mmCIF file with all atom_site columns, C-alpha atoms in Angstrom:
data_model
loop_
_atom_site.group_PDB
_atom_site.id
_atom_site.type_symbol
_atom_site.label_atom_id
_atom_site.label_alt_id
_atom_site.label_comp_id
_atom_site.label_asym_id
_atom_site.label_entity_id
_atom_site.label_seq_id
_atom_site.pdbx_PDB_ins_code
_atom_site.Cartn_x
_atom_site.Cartn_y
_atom_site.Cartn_z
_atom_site.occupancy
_atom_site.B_iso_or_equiv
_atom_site.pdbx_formal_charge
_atom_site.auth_seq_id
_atom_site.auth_comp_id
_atom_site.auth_asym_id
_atom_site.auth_atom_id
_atom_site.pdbx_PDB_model_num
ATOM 1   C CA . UNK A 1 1   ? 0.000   0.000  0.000   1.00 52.00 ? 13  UNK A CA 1
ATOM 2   C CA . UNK A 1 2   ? 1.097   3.446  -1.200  1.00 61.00 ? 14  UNK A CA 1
ATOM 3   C CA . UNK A 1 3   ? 0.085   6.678  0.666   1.00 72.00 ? 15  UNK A CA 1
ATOM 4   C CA . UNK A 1 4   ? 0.091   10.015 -0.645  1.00 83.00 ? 16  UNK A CA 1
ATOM 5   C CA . UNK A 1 5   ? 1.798   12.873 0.876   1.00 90.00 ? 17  UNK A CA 1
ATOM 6   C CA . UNK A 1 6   ? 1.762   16.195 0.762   1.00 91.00 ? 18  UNK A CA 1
ATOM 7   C CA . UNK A 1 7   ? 3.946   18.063 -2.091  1.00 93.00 ? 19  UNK A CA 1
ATOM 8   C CA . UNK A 1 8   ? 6.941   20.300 -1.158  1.00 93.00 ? 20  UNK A CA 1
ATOM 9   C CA . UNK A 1 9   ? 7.718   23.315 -2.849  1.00 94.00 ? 21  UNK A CA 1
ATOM 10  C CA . UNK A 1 10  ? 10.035  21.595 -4.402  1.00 95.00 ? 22  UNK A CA 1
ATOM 11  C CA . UNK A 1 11  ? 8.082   18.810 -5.885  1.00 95.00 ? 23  UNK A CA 1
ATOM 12  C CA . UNK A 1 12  ? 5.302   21.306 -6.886  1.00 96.00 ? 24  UNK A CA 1
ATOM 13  C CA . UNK A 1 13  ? 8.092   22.964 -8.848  1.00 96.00 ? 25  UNK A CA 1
ATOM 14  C CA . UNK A 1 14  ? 10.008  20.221 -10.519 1.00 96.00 ? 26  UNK A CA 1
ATOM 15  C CA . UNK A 1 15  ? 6.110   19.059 -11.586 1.00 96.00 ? 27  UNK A CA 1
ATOM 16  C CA . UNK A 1 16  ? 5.723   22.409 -13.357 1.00 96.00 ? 28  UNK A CA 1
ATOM 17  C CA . UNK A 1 17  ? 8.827   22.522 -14.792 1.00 95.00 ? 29  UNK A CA 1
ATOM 18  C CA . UNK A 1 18  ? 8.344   19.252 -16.557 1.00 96.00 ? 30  UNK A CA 1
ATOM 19  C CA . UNK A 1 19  ? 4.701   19.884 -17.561 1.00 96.00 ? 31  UNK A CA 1
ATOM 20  C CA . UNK A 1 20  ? 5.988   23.822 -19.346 1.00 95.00 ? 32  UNK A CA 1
ATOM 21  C CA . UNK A 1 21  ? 8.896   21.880 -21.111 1.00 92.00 ? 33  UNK A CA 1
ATOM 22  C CA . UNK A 1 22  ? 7.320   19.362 -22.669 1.00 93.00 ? 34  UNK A CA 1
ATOM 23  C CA . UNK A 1 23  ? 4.074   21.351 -24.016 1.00 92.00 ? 35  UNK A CA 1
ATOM 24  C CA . UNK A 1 24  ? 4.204   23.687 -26.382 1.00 89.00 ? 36  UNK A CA 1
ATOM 25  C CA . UNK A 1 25  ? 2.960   26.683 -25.011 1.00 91.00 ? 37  UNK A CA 1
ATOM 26  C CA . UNK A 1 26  ? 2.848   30.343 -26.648 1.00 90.00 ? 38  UNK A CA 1
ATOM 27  C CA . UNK A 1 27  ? 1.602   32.808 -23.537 1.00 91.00 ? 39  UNK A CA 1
ATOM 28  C CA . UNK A 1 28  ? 2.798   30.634 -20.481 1.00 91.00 ? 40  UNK A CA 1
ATOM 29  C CA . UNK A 1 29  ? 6.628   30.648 -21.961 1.00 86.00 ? 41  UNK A CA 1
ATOM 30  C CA . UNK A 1 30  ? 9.043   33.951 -22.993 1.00 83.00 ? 42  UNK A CA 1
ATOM 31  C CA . UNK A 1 31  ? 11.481  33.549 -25.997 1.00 81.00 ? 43  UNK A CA 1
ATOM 32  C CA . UNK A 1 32  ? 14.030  33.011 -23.621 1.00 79.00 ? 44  UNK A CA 1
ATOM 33  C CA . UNK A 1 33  ? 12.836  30.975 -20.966 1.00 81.00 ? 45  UNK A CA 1
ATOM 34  C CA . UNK A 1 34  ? 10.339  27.673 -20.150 1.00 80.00 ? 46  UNK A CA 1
ATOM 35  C CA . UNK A 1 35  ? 10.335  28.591 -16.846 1.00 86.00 ? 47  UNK A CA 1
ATOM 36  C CA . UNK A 1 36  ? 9.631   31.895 -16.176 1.00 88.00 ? 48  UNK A CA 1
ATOM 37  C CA . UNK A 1 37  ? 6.291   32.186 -14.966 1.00 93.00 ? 49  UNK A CA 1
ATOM 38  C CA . UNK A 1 38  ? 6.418   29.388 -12.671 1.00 95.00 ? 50  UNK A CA 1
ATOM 39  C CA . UNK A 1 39  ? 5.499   31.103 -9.680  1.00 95.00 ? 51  UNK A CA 1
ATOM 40  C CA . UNK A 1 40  ? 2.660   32.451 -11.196 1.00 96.00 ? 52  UNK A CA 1
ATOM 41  C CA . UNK A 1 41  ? 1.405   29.630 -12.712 1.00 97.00 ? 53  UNK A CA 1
ATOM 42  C CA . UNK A 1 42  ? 1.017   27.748 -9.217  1.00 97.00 ? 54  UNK A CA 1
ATOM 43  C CA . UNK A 1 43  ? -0.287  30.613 -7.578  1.00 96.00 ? 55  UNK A CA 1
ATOM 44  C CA . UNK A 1 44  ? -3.085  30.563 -10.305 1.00 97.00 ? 56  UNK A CA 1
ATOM 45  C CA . UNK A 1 45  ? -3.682  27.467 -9.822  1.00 96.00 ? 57  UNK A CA 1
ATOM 46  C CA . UNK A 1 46  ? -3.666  27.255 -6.115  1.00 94.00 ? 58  UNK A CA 1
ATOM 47  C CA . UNK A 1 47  ? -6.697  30.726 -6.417  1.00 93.00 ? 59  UNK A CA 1
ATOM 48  C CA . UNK A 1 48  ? -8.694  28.471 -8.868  1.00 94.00 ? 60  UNK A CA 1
ATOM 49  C CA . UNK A 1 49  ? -8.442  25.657 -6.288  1.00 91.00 ? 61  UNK A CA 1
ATOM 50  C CA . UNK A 1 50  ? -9.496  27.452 -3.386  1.00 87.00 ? 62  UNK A CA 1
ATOM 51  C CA . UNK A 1 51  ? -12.633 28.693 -5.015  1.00 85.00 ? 63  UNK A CA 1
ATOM 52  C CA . UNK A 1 52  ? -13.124 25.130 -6.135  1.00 83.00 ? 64  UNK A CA 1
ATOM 53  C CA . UNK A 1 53  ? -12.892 25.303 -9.728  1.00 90.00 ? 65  UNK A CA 1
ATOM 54  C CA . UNK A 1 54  ? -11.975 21.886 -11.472 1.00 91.00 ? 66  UNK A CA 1
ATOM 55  C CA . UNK A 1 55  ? -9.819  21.718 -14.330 1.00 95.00 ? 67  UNK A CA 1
ATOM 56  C CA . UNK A 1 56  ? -13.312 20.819 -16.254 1.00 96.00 ? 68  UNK A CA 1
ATOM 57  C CA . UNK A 1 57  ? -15.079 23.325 -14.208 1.00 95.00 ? 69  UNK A CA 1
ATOM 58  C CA . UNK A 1 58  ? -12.828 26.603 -15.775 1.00 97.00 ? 70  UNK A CA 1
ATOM 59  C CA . UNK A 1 59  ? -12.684 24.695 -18.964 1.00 97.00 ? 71  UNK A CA 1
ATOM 60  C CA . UNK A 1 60  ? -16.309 25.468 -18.658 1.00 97.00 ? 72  UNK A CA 1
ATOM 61  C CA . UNK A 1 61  ? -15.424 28.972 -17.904 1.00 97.00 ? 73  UNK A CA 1
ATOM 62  C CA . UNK A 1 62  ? -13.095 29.857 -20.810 1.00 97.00 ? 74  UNK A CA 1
ATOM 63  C CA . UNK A 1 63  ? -15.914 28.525 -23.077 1.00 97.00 ? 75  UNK A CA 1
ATOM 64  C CA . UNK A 1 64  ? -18.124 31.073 -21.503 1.00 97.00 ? 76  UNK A CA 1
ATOM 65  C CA . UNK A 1 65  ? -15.632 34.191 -21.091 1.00 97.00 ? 77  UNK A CA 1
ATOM 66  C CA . UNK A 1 66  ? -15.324 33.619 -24.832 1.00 97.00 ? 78  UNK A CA 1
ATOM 67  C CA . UNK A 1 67  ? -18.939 33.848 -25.564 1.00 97.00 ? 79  UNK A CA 1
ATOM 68  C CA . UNK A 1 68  ? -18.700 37.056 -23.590 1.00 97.00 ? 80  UNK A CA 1
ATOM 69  C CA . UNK A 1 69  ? -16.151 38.706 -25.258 1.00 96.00 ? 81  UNK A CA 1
ATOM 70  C CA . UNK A 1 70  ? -17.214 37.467 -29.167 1.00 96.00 ? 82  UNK A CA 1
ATOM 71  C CA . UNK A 1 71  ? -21.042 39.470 -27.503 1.00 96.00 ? 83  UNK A CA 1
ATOM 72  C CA . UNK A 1 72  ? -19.353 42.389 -26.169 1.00 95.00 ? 84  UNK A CA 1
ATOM 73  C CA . UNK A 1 73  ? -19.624 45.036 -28.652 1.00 94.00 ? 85  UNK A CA 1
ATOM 74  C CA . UNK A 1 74  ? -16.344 46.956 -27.828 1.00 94.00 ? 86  UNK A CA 1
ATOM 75  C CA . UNK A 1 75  ? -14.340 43.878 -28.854 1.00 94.00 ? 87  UNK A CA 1
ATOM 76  C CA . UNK A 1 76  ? -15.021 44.869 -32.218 1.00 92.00 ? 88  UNK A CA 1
ATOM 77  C CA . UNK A 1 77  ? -13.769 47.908 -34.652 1.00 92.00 ? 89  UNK A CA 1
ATOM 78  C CA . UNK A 1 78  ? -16.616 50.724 -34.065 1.00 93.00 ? 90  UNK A CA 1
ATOM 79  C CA . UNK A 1 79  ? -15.252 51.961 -37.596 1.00 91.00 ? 91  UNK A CA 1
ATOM 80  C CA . UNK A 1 80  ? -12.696 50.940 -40.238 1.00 91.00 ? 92  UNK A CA 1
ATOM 81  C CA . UNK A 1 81  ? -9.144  51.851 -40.147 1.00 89.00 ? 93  UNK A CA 1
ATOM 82  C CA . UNK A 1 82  ? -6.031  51.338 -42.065 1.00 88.00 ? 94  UNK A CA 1
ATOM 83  C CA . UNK A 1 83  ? -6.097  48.098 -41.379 1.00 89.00 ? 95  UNK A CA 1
ATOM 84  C CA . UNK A 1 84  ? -8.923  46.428 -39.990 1.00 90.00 ? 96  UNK A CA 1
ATOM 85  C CA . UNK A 1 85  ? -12.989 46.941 -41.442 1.00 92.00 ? 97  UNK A CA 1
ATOM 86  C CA . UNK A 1 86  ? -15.720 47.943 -39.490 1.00 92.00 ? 98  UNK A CA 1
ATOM 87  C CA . UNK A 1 87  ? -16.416 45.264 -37.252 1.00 92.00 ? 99  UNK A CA 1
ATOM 88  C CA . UNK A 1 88  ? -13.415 43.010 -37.210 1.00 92.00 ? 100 UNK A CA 1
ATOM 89  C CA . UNK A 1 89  ? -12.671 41.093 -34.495 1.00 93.00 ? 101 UNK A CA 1
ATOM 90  C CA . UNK A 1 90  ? -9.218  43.860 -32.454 1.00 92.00 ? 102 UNK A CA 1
ATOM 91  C CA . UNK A 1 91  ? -6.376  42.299 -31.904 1.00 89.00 ? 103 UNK A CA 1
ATOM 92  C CA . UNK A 1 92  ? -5.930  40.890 -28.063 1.00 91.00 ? 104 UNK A CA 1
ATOM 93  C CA . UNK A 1 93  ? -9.214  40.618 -27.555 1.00 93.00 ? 105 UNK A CA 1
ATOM 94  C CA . UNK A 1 94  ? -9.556  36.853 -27.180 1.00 95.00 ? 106 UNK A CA 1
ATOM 95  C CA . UNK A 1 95  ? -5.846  37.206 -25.423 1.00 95.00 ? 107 UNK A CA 1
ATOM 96  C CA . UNK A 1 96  ? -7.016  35.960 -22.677 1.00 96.00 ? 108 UNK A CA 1
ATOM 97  C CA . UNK A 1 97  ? -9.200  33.626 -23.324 1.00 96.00 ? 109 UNK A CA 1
ATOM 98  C CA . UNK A 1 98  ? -5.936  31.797 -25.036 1.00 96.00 ? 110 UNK A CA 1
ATOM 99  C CA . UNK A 1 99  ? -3.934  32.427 -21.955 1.00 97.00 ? 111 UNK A CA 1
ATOM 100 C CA . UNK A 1 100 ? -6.965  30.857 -19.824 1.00 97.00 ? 112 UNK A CA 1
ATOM 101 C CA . UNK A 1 101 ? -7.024  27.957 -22.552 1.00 97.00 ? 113 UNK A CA 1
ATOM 102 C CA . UNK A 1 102 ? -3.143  27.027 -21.857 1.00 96.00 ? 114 UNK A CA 1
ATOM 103 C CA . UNK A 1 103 ? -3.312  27.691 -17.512 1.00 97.00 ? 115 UNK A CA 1
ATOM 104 C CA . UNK A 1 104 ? -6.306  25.193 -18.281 1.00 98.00 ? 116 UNK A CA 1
ATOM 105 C CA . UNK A 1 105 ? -4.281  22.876 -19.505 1.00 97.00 ? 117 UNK A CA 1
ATOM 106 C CA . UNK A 1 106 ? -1.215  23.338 -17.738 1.00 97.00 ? 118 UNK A CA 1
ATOM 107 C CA . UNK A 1 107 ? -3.287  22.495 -14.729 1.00 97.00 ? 119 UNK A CA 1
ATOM 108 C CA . UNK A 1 108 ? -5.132  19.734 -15.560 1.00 97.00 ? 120 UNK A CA 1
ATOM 109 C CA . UNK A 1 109 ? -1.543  18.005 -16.105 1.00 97.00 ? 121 UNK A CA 1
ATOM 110 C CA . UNK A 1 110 ? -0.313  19.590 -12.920 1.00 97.00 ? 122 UNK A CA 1
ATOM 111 C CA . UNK A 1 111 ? -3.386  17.473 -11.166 1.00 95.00 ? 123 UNK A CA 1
ATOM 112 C CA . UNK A 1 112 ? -2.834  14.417 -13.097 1.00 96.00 ? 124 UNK A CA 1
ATOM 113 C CA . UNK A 1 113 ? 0.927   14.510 -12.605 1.00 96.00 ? 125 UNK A CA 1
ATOM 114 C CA . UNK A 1 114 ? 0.315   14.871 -8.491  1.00 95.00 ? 126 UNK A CA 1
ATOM 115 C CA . UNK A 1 115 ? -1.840  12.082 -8.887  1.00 93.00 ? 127 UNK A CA 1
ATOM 116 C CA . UNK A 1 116 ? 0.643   10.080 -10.788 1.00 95.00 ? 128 UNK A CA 1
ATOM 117 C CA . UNK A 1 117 ? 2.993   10.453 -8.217  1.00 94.00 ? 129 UNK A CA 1
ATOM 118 C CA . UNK A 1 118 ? 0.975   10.000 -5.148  1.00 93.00 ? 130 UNK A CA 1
ATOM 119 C CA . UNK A 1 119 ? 1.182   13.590 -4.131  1.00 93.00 ? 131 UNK A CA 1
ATOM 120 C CA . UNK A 1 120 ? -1.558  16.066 -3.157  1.00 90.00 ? 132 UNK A CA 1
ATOM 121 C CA . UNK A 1 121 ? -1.521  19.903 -1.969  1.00 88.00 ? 133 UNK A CA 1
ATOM 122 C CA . UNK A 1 122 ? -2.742  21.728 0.889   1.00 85.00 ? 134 UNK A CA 1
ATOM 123 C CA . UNK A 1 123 ? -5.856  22.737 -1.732  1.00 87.00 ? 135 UNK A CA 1
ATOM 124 C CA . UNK A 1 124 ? -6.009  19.447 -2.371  1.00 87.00 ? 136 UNK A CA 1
ATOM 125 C CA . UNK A 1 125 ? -6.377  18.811 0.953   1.00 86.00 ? 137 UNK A CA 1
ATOM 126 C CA . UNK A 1 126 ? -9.545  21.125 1.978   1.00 84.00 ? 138 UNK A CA 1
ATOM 127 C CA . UNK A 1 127 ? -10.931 20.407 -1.581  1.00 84.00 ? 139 UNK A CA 1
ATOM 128 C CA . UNK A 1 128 ? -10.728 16.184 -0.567  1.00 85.00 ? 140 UNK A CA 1
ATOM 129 C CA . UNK A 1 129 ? -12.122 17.297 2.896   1.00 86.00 ? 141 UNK A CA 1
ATOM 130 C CA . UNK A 1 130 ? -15.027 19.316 1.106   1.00 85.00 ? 142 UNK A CA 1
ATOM 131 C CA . UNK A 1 131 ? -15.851 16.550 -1.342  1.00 86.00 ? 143 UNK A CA 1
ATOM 132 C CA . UNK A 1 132 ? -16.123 13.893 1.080   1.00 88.00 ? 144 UNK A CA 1
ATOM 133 C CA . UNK A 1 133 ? -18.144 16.093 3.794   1.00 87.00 ? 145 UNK A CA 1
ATOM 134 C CA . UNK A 1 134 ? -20.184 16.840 1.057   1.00 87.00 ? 146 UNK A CA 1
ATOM 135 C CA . UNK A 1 135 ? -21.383 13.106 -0.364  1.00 90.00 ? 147 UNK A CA 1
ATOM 136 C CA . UNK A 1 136 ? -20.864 11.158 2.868   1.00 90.00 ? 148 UNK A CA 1
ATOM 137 C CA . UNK A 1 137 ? -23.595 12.631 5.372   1.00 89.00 ? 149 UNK A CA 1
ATOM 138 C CA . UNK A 1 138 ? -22.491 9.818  8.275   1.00 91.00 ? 150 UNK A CA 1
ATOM 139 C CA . UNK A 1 139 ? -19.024 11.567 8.099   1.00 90.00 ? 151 UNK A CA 1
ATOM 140 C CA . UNK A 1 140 ? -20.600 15.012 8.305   1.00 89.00 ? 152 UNK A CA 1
ATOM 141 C CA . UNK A 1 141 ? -23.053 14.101 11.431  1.00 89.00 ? 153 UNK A CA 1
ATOM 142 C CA . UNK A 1 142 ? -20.056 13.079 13.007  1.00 90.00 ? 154 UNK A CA 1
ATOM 143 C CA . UNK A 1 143 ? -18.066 16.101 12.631  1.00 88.00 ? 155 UNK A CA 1
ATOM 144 C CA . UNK A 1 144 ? -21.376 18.287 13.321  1.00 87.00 ? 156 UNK A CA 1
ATOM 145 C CA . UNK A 1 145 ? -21.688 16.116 16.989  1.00 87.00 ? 157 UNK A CA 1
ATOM 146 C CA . UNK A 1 146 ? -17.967 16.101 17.318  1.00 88.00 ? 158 UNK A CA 1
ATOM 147 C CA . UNK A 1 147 ? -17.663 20.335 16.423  1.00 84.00 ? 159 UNK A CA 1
ATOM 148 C CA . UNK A 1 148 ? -20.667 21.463 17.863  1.00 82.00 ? 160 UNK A CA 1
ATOM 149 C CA . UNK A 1 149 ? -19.150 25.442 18.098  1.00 84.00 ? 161 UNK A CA 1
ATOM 150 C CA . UNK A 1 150 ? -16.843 26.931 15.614  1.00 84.00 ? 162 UNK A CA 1
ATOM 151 C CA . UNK A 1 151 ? -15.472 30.121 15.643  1.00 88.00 ? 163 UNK A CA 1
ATOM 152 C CA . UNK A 1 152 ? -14.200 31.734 12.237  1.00 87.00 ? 164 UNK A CA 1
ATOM 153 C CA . UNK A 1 153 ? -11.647 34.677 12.707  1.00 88.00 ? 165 UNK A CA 1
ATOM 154 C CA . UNK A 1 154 ? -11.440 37.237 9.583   1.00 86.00 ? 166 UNK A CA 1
ATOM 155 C CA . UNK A 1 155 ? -14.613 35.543 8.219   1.00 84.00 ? 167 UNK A CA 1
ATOM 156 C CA . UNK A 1 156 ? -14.329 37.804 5.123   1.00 85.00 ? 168 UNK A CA 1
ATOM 157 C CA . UNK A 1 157 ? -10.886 36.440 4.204   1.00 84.00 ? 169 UNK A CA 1
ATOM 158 C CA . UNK A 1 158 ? -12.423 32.925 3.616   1.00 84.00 ? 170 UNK A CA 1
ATOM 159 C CA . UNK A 1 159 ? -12.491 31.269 0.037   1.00 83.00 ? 171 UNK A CA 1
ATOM 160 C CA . UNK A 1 160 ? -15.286 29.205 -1.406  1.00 83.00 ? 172 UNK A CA 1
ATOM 161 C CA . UNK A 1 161 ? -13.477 25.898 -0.078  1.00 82.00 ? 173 UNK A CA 1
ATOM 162 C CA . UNK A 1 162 ? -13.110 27.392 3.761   1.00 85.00 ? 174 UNK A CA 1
ATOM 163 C CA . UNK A 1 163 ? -16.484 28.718 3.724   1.00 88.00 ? 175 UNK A CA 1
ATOM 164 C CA . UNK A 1 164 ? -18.316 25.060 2.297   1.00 86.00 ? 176 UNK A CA 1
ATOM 165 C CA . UNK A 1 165 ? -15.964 23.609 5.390   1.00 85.00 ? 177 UNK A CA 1
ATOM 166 C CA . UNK A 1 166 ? -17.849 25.991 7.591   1.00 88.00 ? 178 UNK A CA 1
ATOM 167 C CA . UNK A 1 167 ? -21.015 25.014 6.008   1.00 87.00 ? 179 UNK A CA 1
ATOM 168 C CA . UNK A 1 168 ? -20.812 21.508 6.660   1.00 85.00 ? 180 UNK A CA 1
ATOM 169 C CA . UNK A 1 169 ? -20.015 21.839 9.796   1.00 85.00 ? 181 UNK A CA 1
ATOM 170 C CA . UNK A 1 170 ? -22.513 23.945 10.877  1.00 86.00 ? 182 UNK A CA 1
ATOM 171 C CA . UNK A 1 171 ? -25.426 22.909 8.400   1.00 82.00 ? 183 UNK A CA 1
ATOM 172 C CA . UNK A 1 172 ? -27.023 20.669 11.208  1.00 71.00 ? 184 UNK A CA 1
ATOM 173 C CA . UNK A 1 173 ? -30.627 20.984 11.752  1.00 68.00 ? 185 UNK A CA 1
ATOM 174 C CA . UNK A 1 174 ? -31.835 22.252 15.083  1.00 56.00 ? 186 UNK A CA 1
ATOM 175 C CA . UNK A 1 175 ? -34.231 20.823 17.209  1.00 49.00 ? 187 UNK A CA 1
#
């Protein structure tokens, strides 16, 4: 029996370089440098995580935010110019939709690589917690019983994971 454990720095790092060299990537790389937005990359990740967003789930996103921008009137010439017609598509518009589309995947093969190698995050860890609190209501009445008062400091610093933590815990129905 294997057991996971939690990912250093380190390993969280050596996951991301591997995953940036060995896709071919346009926004998430400079000309000089595979590497370079590391940092940035897992810090992404790790906001999309806390507010419990799937790799599917902002998949699901992009497709929207596209939508959005392709309806949104001032993504679009107002009149023609040198060299675009009234009504073309500017440039940079869909930017970021492209930049979402490659953090999308970049972190869908950061999540399958952790898996792969029997590692998980502190996300990971509230996002498990969450998911199994959620589906198994046994393990839920338990912790309800067993927590009976919680106090939550700086309440308004919470993300969606903390606050469906706080939820479960407190969801009980009162007699």
């Amino acid at each position: 029996i294997t057991y996971a454990r939690v990912a250093t720095e380190i390993d969280r790092i050596r996951i991301m370089e591997t995953i940036l060299h060995d896709h071919d990537l346009d926004i998430l790389k400079t000309f000089g440098s595979d590497h370079h937005f590391i940092k940035d990359i897992l810090w992404a990740i790790d906001q999309l995580k806390r507010e419990s967003v799937s790799p599917h789930e902002f998949s699901d996103r992009i497709i929207l935010q596209e939508k959005y921008i392709l309806a949104d009137p001032s993504s679009y010439y107002k009149r023609a110019t040198k060299n675009n017609k009234q009504g073309d598509l500017k440039p940079g518009s869909l930017r970021v939709v492209a930049k979402n589309r490659e953090l999308q995947m970049v972190y869908a093969a950061y999540q399958l690589q952790l898996k792969k190698d029997d590692l998980y995050d502190f996300t990971d860890m509230i996002m498990e917690f969450v998911t199994v609190a959620e589906s198994n209501d046994e393990f839920a009445s338990i912790l309800r019983e067993q927590y009976q008062y919680v106090l939550v400091d700086e309440h308004q610093d919470t993300n969606d994971g903390q606050n469906r933590i706080i939820e479960t815990l407190t969801s009980a129905e009162h007699l």
